[in-house]
CSV table of C-alpha atoms in Angstrom, one decimal:
chain,number,residue,atom,x,y,z
F,1067,MET,CA,2.4,-5.3,-8.5
F,1068,ARG,CA,3.0,-4.8,-4.8
F,1069,ILE,CA,3.0,-1.0,-3.9
F,1070,ALA,CA,4.5,-0.1,-0.6
F,1071,ARG,CA,4.9,3.2,1.3
F,1072,PHE,CA,8.1,3.1,3.3
F,1073,SER,CA,10.7,5.1,5.2
F,1074,THR,CA,14.4,4.8,5.0
F,1075,GLY,CA,15.0,7.3,7.9
F,1076,GLU,CA,15.5,10.1,5.4
F,1077,GLY,CA,11.9,10.6,4.3
F,1078,VAL,CA,8.9,8.7,3.1
F,1079,SER,CA,8.6,7.2,-0.4
F,1080,PHE,CA,6.5,4.9,-2.5
F,1081,GLY,CA,8.0,1.8,-4.1
F,1082,VAL,CA,7.4,-1.5,-5.8
F,1083,VAL,CA,8.2,-4.6,-3.8
F,1084,GLU,CA,10.0,-7.2,-5.9
F,1085,GLY,CA,11.7,-10.5,-5.3
F,1086,GLY,CA,10.8,-13.7,-3.5
F,1087,PRO,CA,10.4,-14.4,0.2
F,1088,GLY,CA,13.6,-13.5,2.1
F,1089,GLU,CA,15.0,-11.7,-0.9
F,1090,GLU,CA,12.6,-8.8,-1.4
F,1091,PHE,CA,13.7,-5.4,-2.3
F,1092,VAL,CA,11.9,-2.1,-2.8
F,1093,SER,CA,12.4,-0.1,-6.0
F,1094,THR,CA,11.5,3.5,-5.4
F,1095,VAL,CA,9.0,5.3,-7.7
F,1096,SER,CA,8.6,9.0,-8.2
F,1097,GLY,CA,5.3,10.8,-7.5
F,1098,HIS,CA,2.2,9.0,-6.4
F,1099,PRO,CA,1.5,5.4,-7.5
F,1100,PHE,CA,-2.1,6.3,-8.3
F,1101,GLY,CA,-0.7,7.9,-11.4
F,1102,GLN,CA,1.8,6.4,-13.8
F,1103,VAL,CA,4.6,4.5,-12.0
F,1104,GLN,CA,8.1,5.8,-12.9
F,1105,PHE,CA,11.1,4.2,-11.2
F,1106,THR,CA,13.9,6.4,-9.8
F,1107,GLY,CA,16.6,3.8,-9.9
F,1108,GLU,CA,16.9,3.6,-6.1
F,1109,ARG,CA,16.6,0.2,-4.6
F,1110,PHE,CA,16.6,-0.9,-0.9
F,1111,PRO,CA,16.5,-4.4,0.7
F,1112,LEU,CA,13.1,-4.7,2.3
F,1113,SER,CA,14.7,-5.7,5.6
F,1114,GLN,CA,16.4,-2.2,5.7
F,1115,VAL,CA,13.3,-0.1,5.4
F,1116,LYS,CA,10.3,0.6,7.6
F,1117,LEU,CA,7.0,-0.2,6.0
F,1118,LEU,CA,4.3,2.3,6.7
F,1119,ALA,CA,0.5,2.2,6.2
F,1120,PRO,CA,0.4,1.8,2.4
F,1121,MET,CA,-1.9,4.8,2.0
F,1122,LEU,CA,-3.3,7.7,4.1
F,1123,PRO,CA,-7.1,7.4,3.4
F,1124,SER,CA,-9.4,10.3,3.8
F,1125,LYS,CA,-11.9,7.7,5.2
F,1126,VAL,CA,-12.2,4.1,6.0
F,1127,VAL,CA,-15.6,2.6,5.3
F,1128,ALA,CA,-16.2,-0.7,7.1
F,1129,ILE,CA,-18.8,-3.4,6.5
F,1130,GLY,CA,-20.3,-5.2,9.4
F,1131,ARG,CA,-21.7,-8.8,9.5
F,1132,ASN,CA,-20.7,-9.6,6.0
F,1133,TYR,CA,-19.8,-13.3,6.8
F,1134,ALA,CA,-22.8,-15.3,7.9
F,1135,GLU,CA,-20.9,-17.3,10.5
F,1136,HIS,CA,-19.5,-14.2,12.1
F,1137,ALA,CA,-23.0,-12.6,12.3
F,1138,ARG,CA,-24.2,-15.8,14.1
F,1139,GLU,CA,-21.3,-15.9,16.5
F,1140,MET,CA,-22.1,-12.4,17.6
F,1141,GLY,CA,-25.8,-13.3,18.1
F,1142,ASN,CA,-26.9,-11.2,15.1
F,1143,GLU,CA,-29.0,-11.8,12.1
F,1144,VAL,CA,-27.5,-11.4,8.6
F,1145,PRO,CA,-28.5,-7.9,7.5
F,1146,ASP,CA,-30.7,-7.4,4.5
F,1147,GLU,CA,-28.3,-5.0,2.9
F,1148,PRO,CA,-24.7,-4.0,3.7
F,1149,LEU,CA,-24.2,-2.6,7.2
F,1150,ILE,CA,-21.7,0.3,6.9
F,1151,PHE,CA,-19.8,2.2,9.6
F,1152,MET,CA,-16.7,4.4,9.6
F,1153,LYS,CA,-13.3,4.4,11.1
F,1154,PRO,CA,-11.3,7.7,11.2
F,1155,SER,CA,-8.1,8.2,9.3
F,1156,THR,CA,-6.4,8.7,12.6
F,1157,SER,CA,-7.0,5.0,13.5
F,1158,VAL,CA,-4.7,3.8,10.6
F,1159,ILE,CA,-1.3,2.4,11.3
F,1160,GLY,CA,1.1,0.2,9.2
F,1161,HIS,CA,2.7,-3.2,9.4
F,1162,GLY,CA,4.9,-3.6,12.5
F,1163,GLU,CA,3.4,-0.7,14.4
F,1164,ALA,CA,1.8,-1.2,17.8
F,1165,ILE,CA,-1.9,-1.5,18.5
F,1166,ALA,CA,-2.4,0.7,21.6
F,1167,TYR,CA,-4.9,-1.0,24.1
F,1168,PRO,CA,-6.9,1.7,25.9
F,1169,THR,CA,-6.9,-0.1,29.3
F,1170,SER,CA,-8.5,2.8,31.2
F,1171,LEU,CA,-11.5,2.7,28.9
F,1172,SER,CA,-11.9,-0.8,27.7
F,1173,ASP,CA,-11.7,-4.3,29.1
F,1174,ARG,CA,-12.1,-6.2,25.9
F,1175,VAL,CA,-10.3,-5.4,22.6
F,1176,ASP,CA,-10.8,-7.9,19.7
F,1177,TYR,CA,-9.0,-8.6,16.4
F,1178,GLU,CA,-11.0,-8.8,13.2
F,1179,GLY,CA,-9.0,-9.8,10.1
F,1180,GLU,CA,-10.3,-8.5,6.9
F,1181,LEU,CA,-9.6,-7.9,3.2
F,1182,ALA,CA,-9.4,-4.2,2.4
F,1183,VAL,CA,-10.2,-2.6,-1.0
F,1184,VAL,CA,-8.2,0.5,-1.9
F,1185,ILE,CA,-10.0,2.9,-4.2
F,1186,GLY,CA,-7.9,4.4,-7.1
F,1187,ARG,CA,-10.2,6.9,-8.7
F,1188,LEU,CA,-12.6,9.7,-7.7
F,1189,CYS,CA,-16.0,8.0,-8.1
F,1190,ARG,CA,-19.6,8.1,-7.1
F,1191,ASP,CA,-22.6,5.9,-8.0
F,1192,VAL,CA,-20.4,3.3,-9.5
F,1193,PRO,CA,-22.4,0.5,-11.4
F,1194,VAL,CA,-21.5,-3.0,-10.3
F,1195,ASP,CA,-20.1,-3.8,-13.8
F,1196,ARG,CA,-17.7,-0.8,-13.6
F,1197,VAL,CA,-16.3,-1.4,-10.1
F,1198,LYS,CA,-13.1,-3.0,-11.3
F,1199,ASP,CA,-12.3,0.4,-13.0
F,1200,VAL,CA,-12.2,2.2,-9.7
F,1201,ILE,CA,-10.2,-0.3,-7.6
F,1202,PHE,CA,-6.5,0.4,-7.2
F,1203,GLY,CA,-5.8,-2.8,-5.3
F,1204,TYR,CA,-6.1,-4.8,-2.1
F,1205,THR,CA,-4.4,-5.0,1.3
F,1206,CYS,CA,-4.8,-6.7,4.6
F,1207,ALA,CA,-6.6,-5.0,7.5
F,1208,ASN,CA,-7.4,-5.6,11.1
F,1209,ASP,CA,-10.6,-3.9,12.3
F,1210,VAL,CA,-9.6,-3.7,15.9
F,1211,THR,CA,-12.7,-3.3,18.1
F,1212,ALA,CA,-13.3,-2.4,21.8
F,1213,ARG,CA,-16.0,-5.1,22.1
F,1214,ASP,CA,-17.3,-4.0,25.5
F,1215,LEU,CA,-17.8,-0.4,24.3
F,1216,GLN,CA,-19.5,-1.6,21.1
F,1217,LYS,CA,-22.1,-3.5,23.2
F,1218,LYS,CA,-22.4,-0.6,25.7
F,1219,ASP,CA,-22.8,2.1,23.1
F,1220,VAL,CA,-25.0,0.1,20.6
F,1221,GLN,CA,-23.6,2.0,17.7
F,1222,PHE,CA,-20.0,1.4,16.6
F,1223,THR,CA,-18.2,4.8,16.6
F,1224,ARG,CA,-16.3,4.8,19.8
F,1225,ALA,CA,-15.4,1.1,19.8
F,1226,LYS,CA,-13.9,1.2,16.3
F,1227,SER,CA,-12.2,4.6,16.3
F,1228,PHE,CA,-9.3,4.6,18.8
F,1229,ASP,CA,-6.0,5.6,17.4
F,1230,THR,CA,-4.1,2.5,16.1
F,1231,PHE,CA,-7.4,0.5,15.7
F,1232,CYS,CA,-7.0,0.1,11.9
F,1233,PRO,CA,-3.8,-1.6,10.9
F,1234,LEU,CA,-3.3,-1.8,7.1
F,1235,GLY,CA,-0.6,-3.4,5.1
F,1236,PRO,CA,2.0,-4.6,4.5
F,1237,TRP,CA,1.5,-3.2,0.9
F,1238,ILE,CA,-1.2,-2.9,-1.8
F,1239,GLN,CA,-1.4,-5.7,-4.3
F,1240,THR,CA,-2.7,-4.2,-7.5
F,1241,ASP,CA,-2.9,-7.3,-9.8
F,1242,LEU,CA,-5.3,-9.7,-8.0
F,1243,ASP,CA,-8.6,-11.5,-8.4
F,1244,ALA,CA,-9.9,-11.0,-4.9
F,1245,SER,CA,-13.1,-13.1,-5.3
F,1246,ASP,CA,-11.8,-16.3,-3.6
F,1247,LEU,CA,-8.8,-15.7,-1.4
F,1248,ALA,CA,-7.9,-17.5,1.8
F,1249,LEU,CA,-7.8,-15.2,4.9
F,1250,THR,CA,-6.2,-16.3,8.2
F,1251,THR,CA,-5.8,-14.5,11.5
F,1252,THR,CA,-3.3,-15.7,14.0
F,1253,VAL,CA,-2.5,-14.6,17.6
F,1254,ASN,CA,0.9,-15.5,18.9
F,1255,GLY,CA,1.1,-18.0,16.0
F,1256,GLU,CA,-2.2,-19.8,16.8
F,1257,ILE,CA,-4.8,-19.7,14.1
F,1258,ARG,CA,-8.0,-17.9,15.3
F,1259,GLN,CA,-9.8,-17.1,12.0
F,1260,SER,CA,-9.8,-19.0,8.7
F,1261,GLY,CA,-12.1,-18.0,5.9
F,1262,ARG,CA,-12.3,-17.2,2.2
F,1263,THR,CA,-13.5,-14.0,0.5
F,1264,SER,CA,-15.9,-16.2,-1.6
F,1265,GLN,CA,-17.9,-16.4,1.7
F,1266,LEU,CA,-18.7,-12.7,1.7
F,1267,ILE,CA,-22.5,-12.2,1.8
F,1268,ASN,CA,-22.1,-9.0,-0.3
F,1269,ASP,CA,-19.2,-9.4,-2.7
F,1270,ILE,CA,-16.7,-6.6,-3.6
F,1271,PRO,CA,-18.5,-5.2,-6.6
F,1272,ALA,CA,-21.7,-5.0,-4.6
F,1273,LEU,CA,-20.0,-3.3,-1.7
F,1274,VAL,CA,-18.2,-0.7,-3.8
F,1275,ALA,CA,-21.5,0.1,-5.7
F,1276,TYR,CA,-23.4,0.3,-2.4
F,1277,VAL,CA,-20.9,2.6,-0.6
F,1278,SER,CA,-20.4,4.8,-3.7
F,1279,ALA,CA,-24.1,5.4,-3.9
F,1280,VAL,CA,-23.9,6.9,-0.4
F,1281,MET,CA,-20.7,8.9,-0.6
F,1282,THR,CA,-18.0,10.1,-3.0
F,1283,LEU,CA,-14.9,7.9,-2.8
F,1284,ILE,CA,-11.5,9.4,-3.5
F,1285,PRO,CA,-8.1,7.8,-4.3
F,1286,GLY,CA,-6.7,6.1,-1.3
F,1287,ASP,CA,-10.1,5.6,0.4
F,1288,VAL,CA,-10.4,2.1,2.0
F,1289,ILE,CA,-13.4,-0.2,2.2
F,1290,LEU,CA,-13.1,-3.0,4.8
F,1291,THR,CA,-15.1,-6.0,3.5
F,1292,GLY,CA,-16.0,-7.8,6.8
F,1293,THR,CA,-14.5,-10.4,9.0
F,1294,PRO,CA,-15.0,-14.2,9.1
F,1295,ALA,CA,-16.0,-16.1,12.2
F,1296,GLY,CA,-13.5,-16.6,15.0
F,1297,VAL,CA,-13.1,-13.1,16.4
F,1298,GLY,CA,-11.7,-12.9,19.9
F,1299,PRO,CA,-9.8,-10.9,22.5
F,1300,LEU,CA,-6.3,-9.5,22.5
F,1301,ASP,CA,-4.1,-9.0,25.5
F,1302,ILE,CA,-1.1,-6.7,26.0
F,1303,GLY,CA,2.0,-8.4,24.6
F,1304,ASP,CA,0.1,-10.4,21.9
F,1305,GLU,CA,1.2,-10.4,18.3
F,1306,VAL,CA,-1.6,-10.6,15.8
F,1307,SER,CA,-1.2,-11.3,12.1
F,1308,VAL,CA,-3.7,-11.1,9.3
F,1309,GLY,CA,-2.5,-13.1,6.2
F,1310,ILE,CA,-4.4,-13.0,2.9
F,1311,GLU,CA,-3.5,-15.3,-0.1
F,1312,GLY,CA,-1.9,-13.4,-2.9
F,1313,ILE,CA,-1.2,-10.3,-0.8
F,1314,GLY,CA,1.0,-11.0,2.3
F,1315,THR,CA,0.8,-10.8,6.1
F,1316,LEU,CA,0.1,-7.8,8.3
F,1317,THR,CA,1.6,-8.1,11.8
F,1318,ASN,CA,1.2,-5.9,14.8
F,1319,LYS,CA,1.9,-6.2,18.5
F,1320,VAL,CA,-0.4,-5.0,21.3
F,1321,VAL,CA,0.9,-2.6,23.9
F,1322,SER,CA,-0.8,-0.6,26.7
F,1323,ARG,CA,-1.8,2.9,25.7
F,1324,ASP,CA,-2.0,4.0,29.4
């Protein structure tokens, strides 16, 4: 099931995206989809609604260097255990929204296409064999990074936290085996990253168990699982897309913030 958060210009709703490519429509549901889905009977062509970030997470927990080739391309060793950092909720935007390049503060902003895990239940200290019970679904993510600031600051907070630096979408796919999915990032139609989730050093159950041992996760929280090799810079005017097999494609344009 593809769960979307969308606007028709008369308010924000959740809905289920149905239909094939070019013929999709959104069937509105009442309440919040983390509960039991109940259809209202309203339907809109997907082309006539604005897709928003599919959830408003209280926190985004990201995993660094979780693909061996990416760790090497950045001149880093593969960490002995998951390397976690945070992105604020204010960095989240949806499909079609603009990534704002902070030109007065950074000279190098990179894309990082990733699979995002969406938590569906309040949880803490989740055993690996129970992780599937707390996952609501999956979506595409772009862990946008001011690379020069990351190197300057050593730690990741400023480089990862600018408003608009966490595009998520286009929707949440709830019925999916995410253990071996193709992930592709393109910039202006040119492939820049190509990997599979089976290449993750720490797989999804291990990541959720590790993060939940540190902090309580609540419905809507997001875990970014890491990016494959091929990260690189974005320029103002670029269009960057993250496509994941079985989910869809998240696309955003880059504009100047200043």
